[in-house]
PDB file of C-alpha atoms in Angstrom:
ATOM      1  CA  MET A 164     128.501 103.228 109.056  1.00  0.00           C
ATOM      2  CA  ILE A 165     127.643 101.912 112.275  1.00  0.00           C
ATOM      3  CA  SER A 166     127.596  98.030 113.197  1.00  0.00           C
ATOM      4  CA  LEU A 167     124.271  97.562 114.490  1.00  0.00           C
ATOM      5  CA  SER A 168     124.075  94.604 116.679  1.00  0.00           C
ATOM      6  CA  ASP A 169     120.961  91.909 116.341  1.00  0.00           C
ATOM      7  CA  VAL A 170     118.741  93.476 118.614  1.00  0.00           C
ATOM      8  CA  GLN A 171     119.511  96.729 117.058  1.00  0.00           C
ATOM      9  CA  LYS A 172     118.783  95.397 113.777  1.00  0.00           C
ATOM     10  CA  ASN A 173     115.682  93.865 114.407  1.00  0.00           C
ATOM     11  CA  LEU A 174     114.497  97.044 116.467  1.00  0.00           C
ATOM     12  CA  VAL A 175     115.312  99.175 113.381  1.00  0.00           C
ATOM     13  CA  MET A 176     113.211  97.115 111.221  1.00  0.00           C
ATOM     14  CA  GLU A 177     110.224  97.037 113.561  1.00  0.00           C
ATOM     15  CA  LEU A 178     110.156 100.399 113.695  1.00  0.00           C
ATOM     16  CA  GLN A 179     109.950 100.769 109.853  1.00  0.00           C
ATOM     17  CA  TYR A 180     107.740  98.425 108.747  1.00  0.00           C
ATOM     18  CA  ASN A 181     105.400  97.643 112.002  1.00  0.00           C
ATOM     19  CA  PHE A 182     105.054 100.730 113.901  1.00  0.00           C
ATOM     20  CA  PRO A 183     101.804 100.402 115.563  1.00  0.00           C
ATOM     21  CA  VAL A 184      98.818 103.078 115.434  1.00  0.00           C
ATOM     22  CA  ASP A 185      98.093 102.412 118.977  1.00  0.00           C
ATOM     23  CA  GLU A 186      98.001 104.858 121.887  1.00  0.00           C
ATOM     24  CA  THR A 187     101.495 103.151 123.386  1.00  0.00           C
ATOM     25  CA  PRO A 188     103.064 102.106 120.011  1.00  0.00           C
ATOM     26  CA  PHE A 189     106.338 101.445 121.962  1.00  0.00           C
ATOM     27  CA  ASN A 190     104.760  99.152 124.344  1.00  0.00           C
ATOM     28  CA  VAL A 191     103.793  97.103 121.260  1.00  0.00           C
ATOM     29  CA  ILE A 192     107.157  97.245 119.443  1.00  0.00           C
ATOM     30  CA  ALA A 193     108.715  96.365 123.199  1.00  0.00           C
ATOM     31  CA  ASP A 194     106.545  92.528 123.552  1.00  0.00           C
ATOM     32  CA  ARG A 195     107.379  91.857 119.625  1.00  0.00           C
ATOM     33  CA  THR A 196     110.933  92.547 120.138  1.00  0.00           C
ATOM     34  CA  LYS A 197     111.140  90.890 123.548  1.00  0.00           C
ATOM     35  CA  LEU A 198     112.694  94.009 125.527  1.00  0.00           C
ATOM     36  CA  SER A 199     111.348  96.006 128.411  1.00  0.00           C
ATOM     37  CA  LEU A 200     109.746  99.212 128.001  1.00  0.00           C
ATOM     38  CA  HIS A 201     112.350 100.597 129.387  1.00  0.00           C
ATOM     39  CA  ASP A 202     114.767  98.889 127.093  1.00  0.00           C
ATOM     40  CA  THR A 203     113.150  99.781 124.398  1.00  0.00           C
ATOM     41  CA  LEU A 204     112.831 103.497 124.905  1.00  0.00           C
ATOM     42  CA  ARG A 205     116.190 103.989 125.910  1.00  0.00           C
ATOM     43  CA  GLU A 206     117.581 101.753 122.608  1.00  0.00           C
ATOM     44  CA  ILE A 207     115.582 104.136 120.443  1.00  0.00           C
ATOM     45  CA  LYS A 208     117.113 106.972 121.790  1.00  0.00           C
ATOM     46  CA  ASN A 209     120.547 105.894 121.774  1.00  0.00           C
ATOM     47  CA  LEU A 210     119.838 104.798 117.846  1.00  0.00           C
ATOM     48  CA  ILE A 211     118.882 108.521 117.066  1.00  0.00           C
ATOM     49  CA  ASP A 212     121.596 109.836 119.255  1.00  0.00           C
ATOM     50  CA  LEU A 213     123.761 107.883 116.900  1.00  0.00           C
ATOM     51  CA  GLU A 214     121.917 109.190 114.051  1.00  0.00           C
ATOM     52  CA  VAL A 215     120.384 105.854 113.087  1.00  0.00           C
ATOM     53  CA  ILE A 216     116.912 106.999 113.213  1.00  0.00           C
ATOM     54  CA  LYS A 217     116.195 110.421 111.956  1.00  0.00           C
ATOM     55  CA  ARG A 218     112.895 110.440 113.233  1.00  0.00           C
ATOM     56  CA  ILE A 219     109.864 108.362 114.129  1.00  0.00           C
ATOM     57  CA  GLY A 220     106.364 109.787 112.983  1.00  0.00           C
ATOM     58  CA  MET A 221     104.713 110.479 109.690  1.00  0.00           C
ATOM     59  CA  TYR A 222     104.693 112.833 106.767  1.00  0.00           C
ATOM     60  CA  VAL A 223     100.932 114.732 105.759  1.00  0.00           C
ATOM     61  CA  ASN A 224     100.903 114.613 101.944  1.00  0.00           C
ATOM     62  CA  PHE A 225     101.502 118.119 100.633  1.00  0.00           C
ATOM     63  CA  ARG A 226      98.219 117.344  98.668  1.00  0.00           C
ATOM     64  CA  VAL A 227      96.158 117.702 101.725  1.00  0.00           C
ATOM     65  CA  LYS A 228      97.436 121.235 102.061  1.00  0.00           C
ATOM     66  CA  GLY A 229      96.637 122.143  98.317  1.00  0.00           C
ATOM     67  CA  MET A 230      99.890 122.807  97.783  1.00  0.00           C
ATOM     68  CA  GLU A 231     102.037 121.974  94.255  1.00  0.00           C
ATOM     69  CA  GLY A 232     104.906 119.856  94.259  1.00  0.00           C
ATOM     70  CA  ALA A 233     108.080 119.672  91.672  1.00  0.00           C
ATOM     71  CA  LEU A 234     111.109 118.270  91.236  1.00  0.00           C
ATOM     72  CA  VAL A 235     113.523 120.746  89.265  1.00  0.00           C
ATOM     73  CA  ALA A 236     116.605 120.066  87.425  1.00  0.00           C
ATOM     74  CA  ALA A 237     119.401 122.950  86.785  1.00  0.00           C
ATOM     75  CA  SER A 238     122.466 123.774  85.443  1.00  0.00           C
ATOM     76  CA  ILE A 239     124.137 126.194  87.991  1.00  0.00           C
ATOM     77  CA  PRO A 240     127.392 127.413  87.468  1.00  0.00           C
ATOM     78  CA  LEU A 241     129.975 125.673  89.721  1.00  0.00           C
ATOM     79  CA  ASP A 242     131.438 129.065  91.175  1.00  0.00           C
ATOM     80  CA  GLN A 243     127.389 129.331  92.336  1.00  0.00           C
ATOM     81  CA  LEU A 244     126.865 126.448  94.062  1.00  0.00           C
ATOM     82  CA  ASP A 245     127.840 127.127  97.443  1.00  0.00           C
ATOM     83  CA  LYS A 246     125.310 130.215  97.331  1.00  0.00           C
ATOM     84  CA  PHE A 247     122.601 128.047  96.181  1.00  0.00           C
ATOM     85  CA  ARG A 248     123.348 125.526  98.974  1.00  0.00           C
ATOM     86  CA  ARG A 249     123.366 128.653 101.319  1.00  0.00           C
ATOM     87  CA  GLU A 250     119.874 129.847  99.875  1.00  0.00           C
ATOM     88  CA  ALA A 251     118.155 126.525  99.643  1.00  0.00           C
ATOM     89  CA  LEU A 252     118.707 125.786 103.490  1.00  0.00           C
ATOM     90  CA  HIS A 253     116.946 128.578 104.639  1.00  0.00           C
ATOM     91  CA  ILE A 254     113.881 127.253 102.596  1.00  0.00           C
ATOM     92  CA  ARG A 255     111.436 125.058 104.518  1.00  0.00           C
ATOM     93  CA  GLU A 256     109.514 123.777 101.144  1.00  0.00           C
ATOM     94  CA  LEU A 257     112.568 122.863  99.326  1.00  0.00           C
ATOM     95  CA  THR A 258     113.830 119.298 100.633  1.00  0.00           C
ATOM     96  CA  HIS A 259     115.558 116.624  98.755  1.00  0.00           C
ATOM     97  CA  ASN A 260     118.437 118.577  97.189  1.00  0.00           C
ATOM     98  CA  TYR A 261     120.855 116.947  95.020  1.00  0.00           C
ATOM     99  CA  ILE A 262     124.513 117.090  92.745  1.00  0.00           C
ATOM    100  CA  ARG A 263     123.754 114.312  90.401  1.00  0.00           C
ATOM    101  CA  ASN A 264     125.498 112.871  87.186  1.00  0.00           C
ATOM    102  CA  HIS A 265     123.687 114.459  84.229  1.00  0.00           C
ATOM    103  CA  PRO A 266     125.654 115.663  81.591  1.00  0.00           C
ATOM    104  CA  ARG A 267     123.746 118.904  81.534  1.00  0.00           C
ATOM    105  CA  TYR A 268     121.593 119.670  84.512  1.00  0.00           C
ATOM    106  CA  ASN A 269     123.979 119.407  87.848  1.00  0.00           C
ATOM    107  CA  VAL A 270     121.570 119.898  90.621  1.00  0.00           C
ATOM    108  CA  TRP A 271     117.911 118.506  91.185  1.00  0.00           C
ATOM    109  CA  TYR A 272     115.550 119.643  94.036  1.00  0.00           C
ATOM    110  CA  VAL A 273     112.387 119.026  95.150  1.00  0.00           C
ATOM    111  CA  ILE A 274     110.156 122.480  95.931  1.00  0.00           C
ATOM    112  CA  LYS A 275     106.610 123.057  97.073  1.00  0.00           C
ATOM    113  CA  ALA A 276     104.333 126.368  96.977  1.00  0.00           C
ATOM    114  CA  GLN A 277     100.895 127.259  97.264  1.00  0.00           C
ATOM    115  CA  ASN A 278     100.062 126.641  93.888  1.00  0.00           C
ATOM    116  CA  ARG A 279     101.890 126.545  90.690  1.00  0.00           C
ATOM    117  CA  GLU A 280     102.359 130.115  89.728  1.00  0.00           C
ATOM    118  CA  ALA A 281     104.062 130.509  93.103  1.00  0.00           C
ATOM    119  CA  LEU A 282     106.035 127.637  92.716  1.00  0.00           C
ATOM    120  CA  GLU A 283     107.424 129.151  88.996  1.00  0.00           C
ATOM    121  CA  LYS A 284     108.113 132.402  91.050  1.00  0.00           C
ATOM    122  CA  GLU A 285     110.077 130.881  93.579  1.00  0.00           C
ATOM    123  CA  VAL A 286     112.096 128.574  91.360  1.00  0.00           C
ATOM    124  CA  ARG A 287     112.534 131.494  88.826  1.00  0.00           C
ATOM    125  CA  TYR A 288     113.939 133.899  91.829  1.00  0.00           C
ATOM    126  CA  LEU A 289     116.412 131.125  93.077  1.00  0.00           C
ATOM    127  CA  MET A 290     117.702 130.193  89.631  1.00  0.00           C
ATOM    128  CA  GLU A 291     118.388 134.322  88.681  1.00  0.00           C
ATOM    129  CA  ASN A 292     120.063 134.346  91.945  1.00  0.00           C
ATOM    130  CA  VAL A 293     122.645 132.037  90.829  1.00  0.00           C
ATOM    131  CA  ASN A 294     122.713 133.360  87.593  1.00  0.00           C
ATOM    132  CA  THR A 295     120.993 130.480  85.354  1.00  0.00           C
ATOM    133  CA  ASN A 296     117.895 130.273  83.375  1.00  0.00           C
ATOM    134  CA  ASP A 297     119.040 126.759  82.191  1.00  0.00           C
ATOM    135  CA  TYR A 298     116.636 124.928  84.057  1.00  0.00           C
ATOM    136  CA  ILE A 299     113.399 122.638  83.694  1.00  0.00           C
ATOM    137  CA  ILE A 300     110.671 122.497  86.076  1.00  0.00           C
ATOM    138  CA  LEU A 301     108.947 119.035  86.538  1.00  0.00           C
ATOM    139  CA  PHE A 302     105.926 119.445  87.811  1.00  0.00           C
ATOM    140  CA  SER A 303     104.050 116.247  90.150  1.00  0.00           C
ATOM    141  CA  LYS A 304     101.128 115.112  88.151  1.00  0.00           C
ATOM    142  CA  LYS A 305     100.240 112.170  90.520  1.00  0.00           C
ATOM    143  CA  ASN A 306     102.168 110.870  93.204  1.00  0.00           C
ATOM    144  CA  LEU A 307     102.093 107.139  93.047  1.00  0.00           C
ATOM    145  CA  LYS A 308     103.720 106.110  96.130  1.00  0.00           C
ATOM    146  CA  LEU A 309     106.174 107.715  99.243  1.00  0.00           C
ATOM    147  CA  SER A 310     107.539 105.023 101.589  1.00  0.00           C
ATOM    148  CA  VAL A 311     111.214 105.345 102.624  1.00  0.00           C
ATOM    149  CA  LYS A 312     111.826 102.294 104.152  1.00  0.00           C
ATOM    150  CA  TYR A 313     115.676 100.453 103.881  1.00  0.00           C
ATOM    151  CA  ASP A 314     115.557  96.426 104.154  1.00  0.00           C
ATOM    152  CA  ILE A 315     119.287  97.023 106.065  1.00  0.00           C
ATOM    153  CA  ILE A 316     120.007  92.949 106.092  1.00  0.00           C
ATOM    154  CA  ARG A 317     119.687  93.248 102.469  1.00  0.00           C
ATOM    155  CA  GLY A 318     121.085  96.285 102.008  1.00  0.00           C
ATOM    156  CA  ILE A 319     118.221  97.765  99.528  1.00  0.00           C
ATOM    157  CA  SER A 320     115.392 100.233  99.988  1.00  0.00           C
ATOM    158  CA  TRP A 321     111.988  97.970 100.188  1.00  0.00           C
ATOM    159  CA  SER A 322     108.354  98.802 100.850  1.00  0.00           C
ATOM    160  CA  LYS A 323     105.265  97.148  99.912  1.00  0.00           C
ATOM    161  CA  ALA A 324     103.049  99.097  96.729  1.00  0.00           C
ATOM    162  CA  GLU A 325     100.874 101.361  97.815  1.00  0.00           C
ATOM    163  CA  MET A 326      98.327 102.917  95.431  1.00  0.00           C
ATOM    164  CA  PRO A 327      96.906 106.227  96.025  1.00  0.00           C
ATOM    165  CA  PRO A 328      93.383 107.324  94.976  1.00  0.00           C
ATOM    166  CA  ASP A 329      93.117 109.700  92.194  1.00  0.00           C
ATOM    167  CA  ARG A 330      92.900 112.425  93.950  1.00  0.00           C
ATOM    168  CA  ILE A 331      93.970 113.354  97.696  1.00  0.00           C
ATOM    169  CA  PRO A 332      91.233 115.142  99.937  1.00  0.00           C
ATOM    170  CA  THR A 333      92.281 118.823 101.137  1.00  0.00           C
ATOM    171  CA  ALA A 334      91.951 119.335 104.764  1.00  0.00           C
ATOM    172  CA  ASP A 335      88.850 121.791 104.321  1.00  0.00           C
ATOM    173  CA  GLU A 336      87.340 118.856 102.793  1.00  0.00           C
ATOM    174  CA  LEU A 337      88.037 116.763 105.917  1.00  0.00           C
ATOM    175  CA  GLY A 338      86.972 119.422 108.399  1.00  0.00           C
ATOM    176  CA  LEU A 339      91.077 119.144 110.050  1.00  0.00           C
ATOM    177  CA  ASN A 340      92.661 121.930 111.452  1.00  0.00           C
ATOM    178  CA  MET A 341      95.638 122.680 109.607  1.00  0.00           C
ATOM    179  CA  GLU A 342      97.592 122.946 113.043  1.00  0.00           C
ATOM    180  CA  LEU A 343      96.956 119.479 113.784  1.00  0.00           C
ATOM    181  CA  LEU A 344      98.191 118.257 110.583  1.00  0.00           C
ATOM    182  CA  LYS A 345     101.192 120.623 111.096  1.00  0.00           C
ATOM    183  CA  SER A 346     101.871 118.586 114.610  1.00  0.00           C
ATOM    184  CA  LEU A 347     101.209 115.771 113.313  1.00  0.00           C
ATOM    185  CA  SER A 348     104.239 116.134 110.416  1.00  0.00           C
ATOM    186  CA  TYR A 349     106.756 116.541 113.483  1.00  0.00           C
ATOM    187  CA  PRO A 350     108.719 113.569 115.034  1.00  0.00           C
ATOM    188  CA  LEU A 351     106.545 111.971 117.836  1.00  0.00           C
ATOM    189  CA  PRO A 352     108.272 111.921 121.499  1.00  0.00           C
ATOM    190  CA  ILE A 353     109.570 108.734 122.296  1.00  0.00           C
ATOM    191  CA  THR A 354     107.414 108.219 125.615  1.00  0.00           C
ATOM    192  CA  GLU A 355     104.873 105.553 126.621  1.00  0.00           C
ATOM    193  CA  ARG A 356     101.821 107.543 125.156  1.00  0.00           C
ATOM    194  CA  PRO A 357     103.474 109.944 122.131  1.00  0.00           C
ATOM    195  CA  PHE A 358     100.264 111.241 120.941  1.00  0.00           C
ATOM    196  CA  LYS A 359      99.463 112.346 124.393  1.00  0.00           C
ATOM    197  CA  SER A 360     100.197 115.964 124.176  1.00  0.00           C
ATOM    198  CA  ILE A 361      98.764 116.554 120.491  1.00  0.00           C
ATOM    199  CA  ALA A 362      95.531 114.796 121.492  1.00  0.00           C
ATOM    200  CA  GLU A 363      95.442 117.201 124.227  1.00  0.00           C
ATOM    201  CA  ARG A 364      96.401 120.498 122.621  1.00  0.00           C
ATOM    202  CA  PHE A 365      93.800 119.777 119.888  1.00  0.00           C
ATOM    203  CA  GLY A 366      90.693 118.559 122.282  1.00  0.00           C
ATOM    204  CA  TYR A 367      91.149 114.797 121.392  1.00  0.00           C
ATOM    205  CA  LYS A 368      91.001 111.569 123.405  1.00  0.00           C
ATOM    206  CA  GLU A 369      93.666 109.292 122.905  1.00  0.00           C
ATOM    207  CA  GLY A 370      92.194 106.669 121.236  1.00  0.00           C
ATOM    208  CA  ASP A 371      90.428 109.361 118.909  1.00  0.00           C
ATOM    209  CA  LEU A 372      93.356 110.825 117.485  1.00  0.00           C
ATOM    210  CA  VAL A 373      94.913 107.574 116.957  1.00  0.00           C
ATOM    211  CA  GLU A 374      91.674 106.385 114.871  1.00  0.00           C
ATOM    212  CA  LEU A 375      91.719 109.760 113.153  1.00  0.00           C
ATOM    213  CA  ILE A 376      95.670 108.866 112.285  1.00  0.00           C
ATOM    214  CA  SER A 377      94.740 105.254 110.869  1.00  0.00           C
ATOM    215  CA  ASP A 378      91.613 107.002 108.897  1.00  0.00           C
ATOM    216  CA  LEU A 379      94.120 109.333 107.270  1.00  0.00           C
ATOM    217  CA  ARG A 380      96.847 106.739 106.320  1.00  0.00           C
ATOM    218  CA  LYS A 381      93.493 104.771 104.557  1.00  0.00           C
ATOM    219  CA  LYS A 382      93.206 108.075 102.807  1.00  0.00           C
ATOM    220  CA  HIS A 383      96.899 108.765 101.791  1.00  0.00           C
ATOM    221  CA  VAL A 384      96.828 111.901 103.616  1.00  0.00           C
ATOM    222  CA  ILE A 385      99.276 110.359 106.116  1.00  0.00           C
ATOM    223  CA  LYS A 386     102.371 108.463 104.188  1.00  0.00           C
ATOM    224  CA  ASP A 387     105.598 106.900 105.669  1.00  0.00           C
ATOM    225  CA  TYR A 388     104.655 106.336 108.802  1.00  0.00           C
ATOM    226  CA  GLY A 389     107.010 104.610 111.400  1.00  0.00           C
ATOM    227  CA  ALA A 390     110.710 105.415 111.466  1.00  0.00           C
ATOM    228  CA  THR A 391     112.478 107.350 108.763  1.00  0.00           C
ATOM    229  CA  ILE A 392     116.439 105.751 108.993  1.00  0.00           C
ATOM    230  CA  ASN A 393     119.894 107.520 108.004  1.00  0.00           C
ATOM    231  CA  GLY A 394     120.891 105.490 105.495  1.00  0.00           C
ATOM    232  CA  ASP A 395     124.546 106.357 105.430  1.00  0.00           C
ATOM    233  CA  LYS A 396     125.001 105.134 108.791  1.00  0.00           C
ATOM    234  CA  VAL A 397     123.358 101.671 107.957  1.00  0.00           C
ATOM    235  CA  GLY A 398     125.167 101.017 104.868  1.00  0.00           C
ATOM    236  CA  ILE A 399     122.491 102.448 102.311  1.00  0.00           C
ATOM    237  CA  THR A 400     125.092 104.842 100.635  1.00  0.00           C
ATOM    238  CA  GLU A 401     123.853 105.277  97.160  1.00  0.00           C
ATOM    239  CA  ASN A 402     120.605 106.677  95.881  1.00  0.00           C
ATOM    240  CA  ALA A 403     119.899 107.099  92.602  1.00  0.00           C
ATOM    241  CA  MET A 404     117.136 108.708  90.256  1.00  0.00           C
ATOM    242  CA  LEU A 405     115.701 106.521  87.496  1.00  0.00           C
ATOM    243  CA  LEU A 406     113.905 108.663  84.668  1.00  0.00           C
ATOM    244  CA  ILE A 407     112.030 106.509  82.200  1.00  0.00           C
ATOM    245  CA  ASN A 408     111.001 107.339  78.666  1.00  0.00           C
ATOM    246  CA  THR A 409     107.998 105.103  77.253  1.00  0.00           C
ATOM    247  CA  ASP A 410     104.857 105.245  75.154  1.00  0.00           C
ATOM    248  CA  SER A 411     102.737 105.479  78.354  1.00  0.00           C
ATOM    249  CA  PHE A 412     103.950 107.245  81.062  1.00  0.00           C
ATOM    250  CA  GLU A 413     101.119 106.304  83.490  1.00  0.00           C
ATOM    251  CA  VAL A 414     100.855 102.819  83.158  1.00  0.00           C
ATOM    252  CA  ALA A 415     104.390 102.858  83.423  1.00  0.00           C
ATOM    253  CA  CYS A 416     104.278 104.331  86.788  1.00  0.00           C
ATOM    254  CA  ASN A 417     101.577 102.489  88.079  1.00  0.00           C
ATOM    255  CA  ASN A 418     103.683  99.131  86.991  1.00  0.00           C
ATOM    256  CA  ILE A 419     106.834 100.473  88.769  1.00  0.00           C
ATOM    257  CA  ALA A 420     104.684 101.179  91.698  1.00  0.00           C
ATOM    258  CA  GLU A 421     102.693  98.177  91.631  1.00  0.00           C
ATOM    259  CA  ASN A 422     105.981  96.058  90.891  1.00  0.00           C
ATOM    260  CA  LEU A 423     108.736  97.783  92.269  1.00  0.00           C
ATOM    261  CA  ASN A 424     109.072  97.208  96.106  1.00  0.00           C
ATOM    262  CA  GLU A 425     112.566  98.887  95.871  1.00  0.00           C
ATOM    263  CA  ALA A 426     111.066 102.050  94.703  1.00  0.00           C
ATOM    264  CA  THR A 427     110.623 104.858  97.104  1.00  0.00           C
ATOM    265  CA  HIS A 428     109.156 107.668  95.670  1.00  0.00           C
ATOM    266  CA  VAL A 429     107.256 107.101  92.296  1.00  0.00           C
ATOM    267  CA  VAL A 430     105.772 109.928  90.805  1.00  0.00           C
ATOM    268  CA  LEU A 431     103.900 110.787  87.233  1.00  0.00           C
ATOM    269  CA  ARG A 432     105.277 114.492  86.098  1.00  0.00           C
ATOM    270  CA  GLU A 433     104.534 117.123  83.423  1.00  0.00           C
ATOM    271  CA  SER A 434     107.381 119.274  82.043  1.00  0.00           C
ATOM    272  CA  ASP A 435     107.414 123.004  81.512  1.00  0.00           C
ATOM    273  CA  LYS A 436     109.477 122.607  78.534  1.00  0.00           C
ATOM    274  CA  PRO A 437     110.271 119.647  76.129  1.00  0.00           C
ATOM    275  CA  TRP A 438     111.224 116.679  78.174  1.00  0.00           C
ATOM    276  CA  ASP A 439     110.654 113.094  77.448  1.00  0.00           C
ATOM    277  CA  TYR A 440     111.376 111.396  80.690  1.00  0.00           C
ATOM    278  CA  LEU A 441     108.230 111.891  82.952  1.00  0.00           C
ATOM    279  CA  CYS A 442     108.329 108.579  84.684  1.00  0.00           C
ATOM    280  CA  TYR A 443     110.116 108.932  88.062  1.00  0.00           C
ATOM    281  CA  CYS A 444     111.434 106.636  90.769  1.00  0.00           C
ATOM    282  CA  MET A 445     113.819 106.903  93.745  1.00  0.00           C
ATOM    283  CA  LEU A 446     116.264 103.807  94.723  1.00  0.00           C
ATOM    284  CA  HIS A 447     118.217 103.291  97.388  1.00  0.00           C
ATOM    285  CA  GLY A 448     121.084 100.636  98.175  1.00  0.00           C
ATOM    286  CA  LYS A 449     124.441  99.362  99.622  1.00  0.00           C
ATOM    287  CA  ASP A 450     125.841  99.514  96.190  1.00  0.00           C
ATOM    288  CA  LYS A 451     125.398 100.181  92.798  1.00  0.00           C
ATOM    289  CA  SER A 452     125.101  96.773  91.366  1.00  0.00           C
ATOM    290  CA  VAL A 453     121.905  96.306  93.665  1.00  0.00           C
ATOM    291  CA  ILE A 454     120.424  99.853  91.966  1.00  0.00           C
ATOM    292  CA  ARG A 455     121.194  98.511  88.885  1.00  0.00           C
ATOM    293  CA  GLU A 456     119.202  95.116  89.307  1.00  0.00           C
ATOM    294  CA  ALA A 457     116.448  97.127  91.081  1.00  0.00           C
ATOM    295  CA  SER A 458     116.544  99.861  87.530  1.00  0.00           C
ATOM    296  CA  ALA A 459     116.683  96.662  85.177  1.00  0.00           C
ATOM    297  CA  LYS A 460     113.325  95.189  86.822  1.00  0.00           C
ATOM    298  CA  ALA A 461     111.777  98.816  86.404  1.00  0.00           C
ATOM    299  CA  LEU A 462     112.830  98.782  82.609  1.00  0.00           C
ATOM    300  CA  ARG A 463     111.297  95.634  82.232  1.00  0.00           C
ATOM    301  CA  VAL A 464     107.930  96.487  83.795  1.00  0.00           C
ATOM    302  CA  THR A 465     107.684  99.768  81.917  1.00  0.00           C
ATOM    303  CA  GLY A 466     108.974  98.764  78.217  1.00  0.00           C
ATOM    304  CA  ALA A 467     110.865 101.582  78.542  1.00  0.00           C
ATOM    305  CA  LYS A 468     112.429 103.181  75.155  1.00  0.00           C
ATOM    306  CA  SER A 469     115.242 105.186  77.290  1.00  0.00           C
ATOM    307  CA  TYR A 470     116.264 105.735  80.716  1.00  0.00           C
ATOM    308  CA  MET A 471     118.462 107.938  82.641  1.00  0.00           C
ATOM    309  CA  LEU A 472     119.842 106.640  86.016  1.00  0.00           C
ATOM    310  CA  LEU A 473     121.370 109.410  87.830  1.00  0.00           C
ATOM    311  CA  TYR A 474     123.516 108.775  91.002  1.00  0.00           C
ATOM    312  CA  SER A 475     123.661 111.059  93.857  1.00  0.00           C
ATOM    313  CA  LEU A 476     127.198 112.893  93.940  1.00  0.00           C
ATOM    314  CA  ASP A 477     126.751 114.886  96.969  1.00  0.00           C
ATOM    315  CA  ASN A 478     123.695 115.801  99.001  1.00  0.00           C
ATOM    316  CA  LEU A 479     122.882 119.815  99.632  1.00  0.00           C
ATOM    317  CA  LYS A 480     120.776 119.807 102.362  1.00  0.00           C
ATOM    318  CA  PRO A 481     121.745 116.933 104.468  1.00  0.00           C
ATOM    319  CA  GLY A 482     119.636 115.734 107.662  1.00  0.00           C
ATOM    320  CA  ILE A 483     116.239 118.025 106.289  1.00  0.00           C
ATOM    321  CA  VAL A 484     113.506 115.588 106.903  1.00  0.00           C
ATOM    322  CA  MET A 485     110.255 116.955 106.219  1.00  0.00           C
TER     323      MET A 485
END
């Protein structure tokens, strides 16, 4: 854990929660934090060097690419774990990849593909490669929230509710260049005008590109705008996956997304095999007590019949930000 000064804490919070959609966003941040632009950029680069800040930018919703996503729970033999970790490191579409404390399924990872058939094929290949056929694919039926923000003062993940539309428009429907969306998904350069090079490359005026980004945020095409923080570096060392079994999974997920600010991801899932836990959210905190407190709130607002709170024991793909 890195001990941050009050100035650094203030800067980290502003970059996470209030990063402006503006042609010169770091000028706005400088004004808010009462620093010069030079000192603001220098301090941000320092925080990146210290690995406190992973990136500043945005994520492009995989739905806009017409892709399918899923969480996979797998029972992988212990002598195959290192082989699986090495395989996963080379798959761009395989992101979060953790060993968790489930009594049967020790590895939980997120994977995306162009369609469900391709996803199932990729998962089957991966699992056969590590000598297991014991796994469950939990497809993303509806993503109700993606906002990984850490309140480093309270030591808990926290962000406002965001209720997406029932359907995310595709790039074709929006008339958008996929290469533009790909460029927007990369970290922004830490310069006075971070959108300048992208605008020039795709023939936009900077102001028009910023306006487009603002519109895409409203459509939930762009998610989690601002700084992404390395929790381990700021004392957010625990994360847990909360899976809920209840009478109405959709109502439960909606209630979590609307009422549990501590949740970073909220997803309604459907399974390829019998599975009772289809309402899913993620919680991050400085210790297990704050996670238990947040999960108790989730259970109250969902009327859960049963639940699983699965803590991360090891990150098999650390440092990956997609």
